[in-house]
PDB file of C-alpha atoms in Angstrom:
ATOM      1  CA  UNK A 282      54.977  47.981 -39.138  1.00 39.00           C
ATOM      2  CA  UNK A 283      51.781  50.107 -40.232  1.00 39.00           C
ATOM      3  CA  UNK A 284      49.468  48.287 -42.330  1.00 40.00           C
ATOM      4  CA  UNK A 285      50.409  50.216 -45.726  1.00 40.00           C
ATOM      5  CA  UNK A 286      54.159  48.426 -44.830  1.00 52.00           C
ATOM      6  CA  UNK A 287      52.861  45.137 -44.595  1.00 55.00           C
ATOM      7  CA  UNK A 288      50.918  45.379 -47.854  1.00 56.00           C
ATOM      8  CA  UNK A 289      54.345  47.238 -49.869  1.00 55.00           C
ATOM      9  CA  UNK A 290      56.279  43.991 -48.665  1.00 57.00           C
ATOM     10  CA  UNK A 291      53.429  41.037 -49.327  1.00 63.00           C
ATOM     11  CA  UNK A 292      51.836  42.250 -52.480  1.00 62.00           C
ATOM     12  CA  UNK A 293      54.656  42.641 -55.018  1.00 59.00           C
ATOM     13  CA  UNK A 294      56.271  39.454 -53.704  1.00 61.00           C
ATOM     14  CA  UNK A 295      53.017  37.598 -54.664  1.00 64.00           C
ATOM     15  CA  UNK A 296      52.466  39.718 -57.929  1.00 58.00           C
ATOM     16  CA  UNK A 297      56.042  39.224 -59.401  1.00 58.00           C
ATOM     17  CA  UNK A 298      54.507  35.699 -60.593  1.00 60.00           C
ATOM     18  CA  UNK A 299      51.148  35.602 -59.561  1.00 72.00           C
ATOM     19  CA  UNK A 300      47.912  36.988 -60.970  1.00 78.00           C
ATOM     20  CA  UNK A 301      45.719  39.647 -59.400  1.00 82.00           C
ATOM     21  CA  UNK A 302      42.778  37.305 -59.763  1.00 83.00           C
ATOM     22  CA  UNK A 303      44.917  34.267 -57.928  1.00 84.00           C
ATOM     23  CA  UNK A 304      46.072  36.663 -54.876  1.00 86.00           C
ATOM     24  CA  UNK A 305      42.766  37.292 -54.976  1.00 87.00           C
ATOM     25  CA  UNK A 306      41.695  34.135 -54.216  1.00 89.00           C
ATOM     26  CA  UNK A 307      43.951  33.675 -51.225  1.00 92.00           C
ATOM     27  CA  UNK A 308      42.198  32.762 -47.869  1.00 93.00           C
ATOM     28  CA  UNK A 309      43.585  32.750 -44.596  1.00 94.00           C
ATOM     29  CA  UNK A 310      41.575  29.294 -43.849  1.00 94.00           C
ATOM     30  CA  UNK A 311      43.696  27.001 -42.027  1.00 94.00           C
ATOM     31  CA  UNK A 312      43.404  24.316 -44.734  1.00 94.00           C
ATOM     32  CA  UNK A 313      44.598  27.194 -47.289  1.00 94.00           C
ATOM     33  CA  UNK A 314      47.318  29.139 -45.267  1.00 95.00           C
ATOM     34  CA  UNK A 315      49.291  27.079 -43.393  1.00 96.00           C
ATOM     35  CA  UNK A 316      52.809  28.022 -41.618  1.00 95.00           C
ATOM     36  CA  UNK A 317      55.269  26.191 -40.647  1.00 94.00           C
ATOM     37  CA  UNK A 318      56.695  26.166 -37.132  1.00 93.00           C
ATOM     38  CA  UNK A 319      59.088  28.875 -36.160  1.00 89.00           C
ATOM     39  CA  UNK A 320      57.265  30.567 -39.273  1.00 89.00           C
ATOM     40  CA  UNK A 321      60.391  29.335 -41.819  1.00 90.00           C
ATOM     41  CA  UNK A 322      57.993  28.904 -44.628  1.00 91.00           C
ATOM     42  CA  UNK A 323      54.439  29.388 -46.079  1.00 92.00           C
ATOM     43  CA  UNK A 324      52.311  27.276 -48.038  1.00 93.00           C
ATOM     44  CA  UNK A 325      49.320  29.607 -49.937  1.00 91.00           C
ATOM     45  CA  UNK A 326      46.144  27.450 -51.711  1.00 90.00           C
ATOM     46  CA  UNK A 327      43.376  29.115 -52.913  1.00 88.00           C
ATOM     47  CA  UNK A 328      39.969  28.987 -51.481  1.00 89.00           C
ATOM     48  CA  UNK A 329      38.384  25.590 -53.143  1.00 87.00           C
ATOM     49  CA  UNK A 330      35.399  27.390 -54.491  1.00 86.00           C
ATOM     50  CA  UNK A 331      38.166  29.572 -57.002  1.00 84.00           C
ATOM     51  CA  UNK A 332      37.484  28.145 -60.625  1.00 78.00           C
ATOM     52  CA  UNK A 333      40.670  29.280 -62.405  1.00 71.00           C
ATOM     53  CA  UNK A 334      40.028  30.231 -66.118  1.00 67.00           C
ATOM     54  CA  UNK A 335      42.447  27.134 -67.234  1.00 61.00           C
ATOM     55  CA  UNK A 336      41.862  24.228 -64.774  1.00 61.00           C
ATOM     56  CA  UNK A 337      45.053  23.690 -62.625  1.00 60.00           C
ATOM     57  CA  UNK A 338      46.867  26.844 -63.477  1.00 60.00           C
ATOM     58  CA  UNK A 339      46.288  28.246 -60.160  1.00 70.00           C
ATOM     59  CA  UNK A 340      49.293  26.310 -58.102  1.00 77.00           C
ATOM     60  CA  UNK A 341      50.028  26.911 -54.519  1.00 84.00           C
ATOM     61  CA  UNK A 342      52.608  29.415 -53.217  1.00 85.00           C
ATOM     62  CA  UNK A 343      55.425  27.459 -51.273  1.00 86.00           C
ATOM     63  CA  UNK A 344      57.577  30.345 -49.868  1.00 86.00           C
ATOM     64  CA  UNK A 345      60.382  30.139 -47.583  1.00 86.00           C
ATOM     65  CA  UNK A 346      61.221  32.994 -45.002  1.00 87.00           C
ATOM     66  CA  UNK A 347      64.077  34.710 -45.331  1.00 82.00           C
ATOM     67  CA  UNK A 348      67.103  33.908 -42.217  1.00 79.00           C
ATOM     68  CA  UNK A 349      67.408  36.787 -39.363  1.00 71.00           C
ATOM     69  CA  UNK A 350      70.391  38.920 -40.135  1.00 61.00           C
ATOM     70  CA  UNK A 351      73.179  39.593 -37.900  1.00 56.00           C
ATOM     71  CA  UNK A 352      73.674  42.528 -36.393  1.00 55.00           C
ATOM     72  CA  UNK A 353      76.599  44.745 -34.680  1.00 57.00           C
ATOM     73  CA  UNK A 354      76.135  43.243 -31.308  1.00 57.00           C
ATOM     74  CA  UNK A 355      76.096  40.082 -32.868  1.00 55.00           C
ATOM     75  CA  UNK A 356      72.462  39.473 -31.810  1.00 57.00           C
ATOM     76  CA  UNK A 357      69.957  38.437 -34.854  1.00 57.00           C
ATOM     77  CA  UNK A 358      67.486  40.614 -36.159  1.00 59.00           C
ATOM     78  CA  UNK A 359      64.472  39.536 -37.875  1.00 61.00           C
ATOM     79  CA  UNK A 360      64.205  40.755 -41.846  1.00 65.00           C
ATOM     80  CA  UNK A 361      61.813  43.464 -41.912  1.00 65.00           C
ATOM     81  CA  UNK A 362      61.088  42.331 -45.952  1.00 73.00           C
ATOM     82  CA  UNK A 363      60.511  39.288 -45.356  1.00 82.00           C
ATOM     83  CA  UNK A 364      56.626  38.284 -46.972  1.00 83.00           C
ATOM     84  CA  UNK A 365      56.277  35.096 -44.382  1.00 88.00           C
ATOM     85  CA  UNK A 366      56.995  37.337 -41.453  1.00 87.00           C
ATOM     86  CA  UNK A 367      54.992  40.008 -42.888  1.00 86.00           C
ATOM     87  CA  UNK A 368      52.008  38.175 -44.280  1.00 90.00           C
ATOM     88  CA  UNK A 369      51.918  36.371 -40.249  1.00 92.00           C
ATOM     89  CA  UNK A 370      51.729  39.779 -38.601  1.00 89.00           C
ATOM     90  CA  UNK A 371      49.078  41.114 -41.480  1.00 90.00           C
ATOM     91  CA  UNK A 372      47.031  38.495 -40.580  1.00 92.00           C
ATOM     92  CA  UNK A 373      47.327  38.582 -36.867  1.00 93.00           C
ATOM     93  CA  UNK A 374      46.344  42.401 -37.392  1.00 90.00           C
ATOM     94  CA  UNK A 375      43.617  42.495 -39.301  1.00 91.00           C
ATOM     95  CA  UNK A 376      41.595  39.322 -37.404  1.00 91.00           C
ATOM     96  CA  UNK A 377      39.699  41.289 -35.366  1.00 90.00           C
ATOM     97  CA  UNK A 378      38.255  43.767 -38.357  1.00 90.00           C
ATOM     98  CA  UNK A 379      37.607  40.521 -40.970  1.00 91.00           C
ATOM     99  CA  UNK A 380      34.664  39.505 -41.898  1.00 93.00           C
ATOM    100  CA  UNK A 381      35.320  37.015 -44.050  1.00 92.00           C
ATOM    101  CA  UNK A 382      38.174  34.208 -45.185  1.00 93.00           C
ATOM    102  CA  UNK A 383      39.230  35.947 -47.935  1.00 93.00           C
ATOM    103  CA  UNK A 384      43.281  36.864 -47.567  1.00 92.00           C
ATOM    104  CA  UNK A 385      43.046  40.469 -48.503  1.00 90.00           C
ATOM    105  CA  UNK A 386      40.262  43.127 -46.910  1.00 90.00           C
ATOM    106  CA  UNK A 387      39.693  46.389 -46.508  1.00 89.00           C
ATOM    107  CA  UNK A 388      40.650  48.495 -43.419  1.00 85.00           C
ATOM    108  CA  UNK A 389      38.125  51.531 -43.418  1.00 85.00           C
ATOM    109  CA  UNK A 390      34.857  52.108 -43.633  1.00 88.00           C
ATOM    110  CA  UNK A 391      32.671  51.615 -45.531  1.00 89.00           C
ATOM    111  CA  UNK A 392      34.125  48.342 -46.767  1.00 89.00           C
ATOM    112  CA  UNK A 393      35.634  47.600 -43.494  1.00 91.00           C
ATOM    113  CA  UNK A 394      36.715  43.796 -43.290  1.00 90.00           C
ATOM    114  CA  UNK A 395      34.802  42.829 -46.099  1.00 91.00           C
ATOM    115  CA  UNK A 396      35.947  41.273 -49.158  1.00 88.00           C
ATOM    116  CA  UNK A 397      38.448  43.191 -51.370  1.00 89.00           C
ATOM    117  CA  UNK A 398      37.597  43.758 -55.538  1.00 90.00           C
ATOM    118  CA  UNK A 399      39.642  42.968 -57.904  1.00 88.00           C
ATOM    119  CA  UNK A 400      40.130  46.226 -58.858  1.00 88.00           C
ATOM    120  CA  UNK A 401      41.052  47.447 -55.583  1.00 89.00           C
ATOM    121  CA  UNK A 402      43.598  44.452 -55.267  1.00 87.00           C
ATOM    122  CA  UNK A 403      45.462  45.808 -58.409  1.00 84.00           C
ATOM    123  CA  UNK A 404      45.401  49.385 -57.361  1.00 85.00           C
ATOM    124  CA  UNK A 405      46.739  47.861 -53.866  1.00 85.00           C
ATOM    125  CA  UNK A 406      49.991  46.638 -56.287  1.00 81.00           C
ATOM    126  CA  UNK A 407      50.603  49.439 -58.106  1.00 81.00           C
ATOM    127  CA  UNK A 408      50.491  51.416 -54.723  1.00 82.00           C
ATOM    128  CA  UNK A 409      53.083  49.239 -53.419  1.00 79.00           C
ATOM    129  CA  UNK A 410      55.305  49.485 -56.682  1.00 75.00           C
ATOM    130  CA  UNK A 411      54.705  53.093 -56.342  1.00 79.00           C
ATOM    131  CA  UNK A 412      55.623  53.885 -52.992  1.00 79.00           C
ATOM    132  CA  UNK A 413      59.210  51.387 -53.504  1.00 74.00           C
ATOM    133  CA  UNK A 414      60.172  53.892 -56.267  1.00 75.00           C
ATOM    134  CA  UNK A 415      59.900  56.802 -53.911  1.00 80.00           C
ATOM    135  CA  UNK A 416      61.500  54.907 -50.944  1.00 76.00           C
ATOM    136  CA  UNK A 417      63.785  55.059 -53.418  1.00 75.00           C
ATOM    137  CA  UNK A 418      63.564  59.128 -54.214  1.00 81.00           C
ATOM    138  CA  UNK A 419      62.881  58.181 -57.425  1.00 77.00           C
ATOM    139  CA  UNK A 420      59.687  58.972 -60.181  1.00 77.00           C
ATOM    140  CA  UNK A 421      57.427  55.567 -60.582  1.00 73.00           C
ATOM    141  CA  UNK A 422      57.154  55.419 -64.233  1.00 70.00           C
ATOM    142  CA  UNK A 423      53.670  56.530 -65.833  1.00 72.00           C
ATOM    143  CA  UNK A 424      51.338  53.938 -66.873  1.00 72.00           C
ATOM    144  CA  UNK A 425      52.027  51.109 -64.199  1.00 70.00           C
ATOM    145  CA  UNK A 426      49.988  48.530 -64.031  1.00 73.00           C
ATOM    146  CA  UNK A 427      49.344  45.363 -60.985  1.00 68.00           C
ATOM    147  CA  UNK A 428      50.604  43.153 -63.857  1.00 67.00           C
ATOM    148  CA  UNK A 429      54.454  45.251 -64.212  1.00 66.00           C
ATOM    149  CA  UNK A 430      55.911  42.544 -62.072  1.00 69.00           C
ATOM    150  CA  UNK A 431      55.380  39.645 -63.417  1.00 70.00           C
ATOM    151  CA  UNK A 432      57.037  39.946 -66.723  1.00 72.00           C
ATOM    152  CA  UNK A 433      60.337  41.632 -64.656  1.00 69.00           C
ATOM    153  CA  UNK A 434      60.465  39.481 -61.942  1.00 72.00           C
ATOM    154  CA  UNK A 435      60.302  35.939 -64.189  1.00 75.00           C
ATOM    155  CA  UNK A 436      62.757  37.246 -66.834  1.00 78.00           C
ATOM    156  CA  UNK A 437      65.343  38.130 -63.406  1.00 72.00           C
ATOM    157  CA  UNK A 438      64.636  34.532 -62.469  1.00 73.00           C
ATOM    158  CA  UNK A 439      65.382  33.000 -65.774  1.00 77.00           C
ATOM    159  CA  UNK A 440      68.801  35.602 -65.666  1.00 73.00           C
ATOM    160  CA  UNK A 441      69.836  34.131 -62.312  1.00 74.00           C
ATOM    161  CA  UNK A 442      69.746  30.468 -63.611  1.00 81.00           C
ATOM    162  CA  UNK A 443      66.302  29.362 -62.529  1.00 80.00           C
ATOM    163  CA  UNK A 444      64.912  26.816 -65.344  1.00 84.00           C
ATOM    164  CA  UNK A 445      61.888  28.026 -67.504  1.00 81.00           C
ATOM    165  CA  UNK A 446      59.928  24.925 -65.831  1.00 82.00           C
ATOM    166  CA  UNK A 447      60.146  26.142 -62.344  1.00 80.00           C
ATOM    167  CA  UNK A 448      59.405  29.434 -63.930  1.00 77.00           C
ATOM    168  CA  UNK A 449      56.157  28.229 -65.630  1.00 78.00           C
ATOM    169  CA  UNK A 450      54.947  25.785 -62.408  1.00 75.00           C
ATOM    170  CA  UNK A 451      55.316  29.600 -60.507  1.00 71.00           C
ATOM    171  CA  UNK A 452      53.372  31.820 -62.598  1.00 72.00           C
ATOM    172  CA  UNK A 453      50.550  29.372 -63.750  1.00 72.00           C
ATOM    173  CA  UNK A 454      51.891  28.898 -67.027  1.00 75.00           C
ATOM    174  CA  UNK A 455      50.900  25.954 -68.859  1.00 76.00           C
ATOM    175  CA  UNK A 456      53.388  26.851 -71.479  1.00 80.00           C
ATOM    176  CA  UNK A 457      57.486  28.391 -72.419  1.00 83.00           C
ATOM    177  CA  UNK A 458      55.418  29.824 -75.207  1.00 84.00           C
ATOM    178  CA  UNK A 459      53.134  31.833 -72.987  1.00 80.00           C
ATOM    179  CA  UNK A 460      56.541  33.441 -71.448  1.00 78.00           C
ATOM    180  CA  UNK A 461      58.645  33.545 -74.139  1.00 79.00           C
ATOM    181  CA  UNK A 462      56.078  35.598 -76.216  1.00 81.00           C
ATOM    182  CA  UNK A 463      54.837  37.885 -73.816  1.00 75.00           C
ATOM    183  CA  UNK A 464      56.899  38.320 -70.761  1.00 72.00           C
ATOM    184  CA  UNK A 465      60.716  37.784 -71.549  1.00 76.00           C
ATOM    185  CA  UNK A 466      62.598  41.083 -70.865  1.00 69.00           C
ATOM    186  CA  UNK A 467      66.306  41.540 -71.405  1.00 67.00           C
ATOM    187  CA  UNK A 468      67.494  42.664 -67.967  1.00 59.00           C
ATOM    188  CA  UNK A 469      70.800  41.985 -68.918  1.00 62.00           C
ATOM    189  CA  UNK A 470      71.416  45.807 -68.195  1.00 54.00           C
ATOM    190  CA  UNK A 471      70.818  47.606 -65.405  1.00 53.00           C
ATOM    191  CA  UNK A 472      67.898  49.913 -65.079  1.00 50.00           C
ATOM    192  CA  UNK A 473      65.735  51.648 -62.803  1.00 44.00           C
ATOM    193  CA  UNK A 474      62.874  49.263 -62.418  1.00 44.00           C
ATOM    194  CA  UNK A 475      65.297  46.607 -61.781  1.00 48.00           C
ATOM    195  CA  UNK A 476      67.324  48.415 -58.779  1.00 49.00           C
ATOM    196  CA  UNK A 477      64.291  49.057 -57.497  1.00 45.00           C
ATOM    197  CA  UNK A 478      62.252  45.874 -57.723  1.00 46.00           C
ATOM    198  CA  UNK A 479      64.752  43.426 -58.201  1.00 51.00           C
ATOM    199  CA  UNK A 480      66.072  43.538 -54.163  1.00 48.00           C
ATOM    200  CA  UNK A 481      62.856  42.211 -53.172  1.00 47.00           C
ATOM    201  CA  UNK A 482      62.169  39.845 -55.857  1.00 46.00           C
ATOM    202  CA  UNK A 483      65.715  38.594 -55.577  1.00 47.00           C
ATOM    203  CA  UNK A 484      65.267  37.798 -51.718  1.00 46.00           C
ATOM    204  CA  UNK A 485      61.541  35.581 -52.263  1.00 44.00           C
ATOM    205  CA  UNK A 486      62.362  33.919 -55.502  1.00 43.00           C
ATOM    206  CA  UNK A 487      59.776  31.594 -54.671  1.00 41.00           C
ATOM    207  CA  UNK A 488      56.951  33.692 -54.978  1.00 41.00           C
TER     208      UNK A 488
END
């Protein structure tokens, strides 16, 4: 899986609830990222030295990998979307070029291996987002921003019968209000964002 792969699978599944400045506060310390054996789940903290803008709304990622699937021959095949797998090999792939703790870096020069912006982080997303619309031969819709996710993937979640609480504790929300008033999207109907997002986000409803 090339590197642009691993980033299309791990950075929408951590932006569908998750701010760009959280993500970026991701390290891949041991006392921050810390798998479980076999690699069946992920638990994400943020480096202690982030200082979230409201104090606690920056809660840990708990994810869950997704099981192998079965195929023809009746053998199991690992699932090439899934963000625990994915974010394991990233990080076994990029050791040797890092610099630093943080989760994210750059790959070529002249930033090699050292920390990643903000900025670049968010044009990271919407290169992911991007590149799953034409996967998909379809046109990514103009304007698209790192934060297009969230506000789909949380109203999907509340559709499929997950409780605006567990909604909230996700995305760092200290309030329904915060949701209800500017993220709540009918996806009641089909569309295109939703065919194309709402495969992944379906499968790591954790994130």
């Amino acid at each position: 899986m090339k590197h642009l792969s691993l980033k299309t699978v791990l950075l929408p599944a951590l932006a569908s609830a998750k701010r760009v400045i959280d993500i970026h506060a991701l390290s891949v310390h041991p006392s921050c990222t810390q798998f479980a054996p076999g690699q069946t789940r992920v638990l994400l903290k943020p480096n202690p030295a982030f200082t979230p803008k409201v104090v606690g709304s920056c809660t840990p990622i708990d994810s869950e990998a997704f099981p192998p699937q079965l195929v023809s021959s009746g053998e199991q095949q690992q699932d090439l979307l899934c963000p625990v797998r994915a974010l394991h090999t990233y990080m076994d792939r990029s050791k040797e070029l890092r610099l630093n703790d943080q989760l994210f870096v750059p790959w070529a020069n002249p930033h090699k291996g050292k920390p990643v912006t903000k900025q670049r982080l968010s044009h990271w997303i919407v290169e992911a987002i991007a590149l799953a619309y034409t996967s998909q031969n379809l046109q990514a819709p103009s304007g698209l921003r790192a934060h297009s996710t969230r506000g789909l993937a949380t109203s999907l979640a509340l559709f499929k019968g997950v409780s605006i609480q567990d909604i909230c504790a996700a995305a760092s929300w200290s309030s329904p209000l915060t949701f209800v008033r500017f993220y709540r999207l009918d996806v009641s109907a089909p569309s295109v964002a939703r065919a194309v997002l709402g495969t992944l986000l379906s499968r790591d409803s954790t994130c």
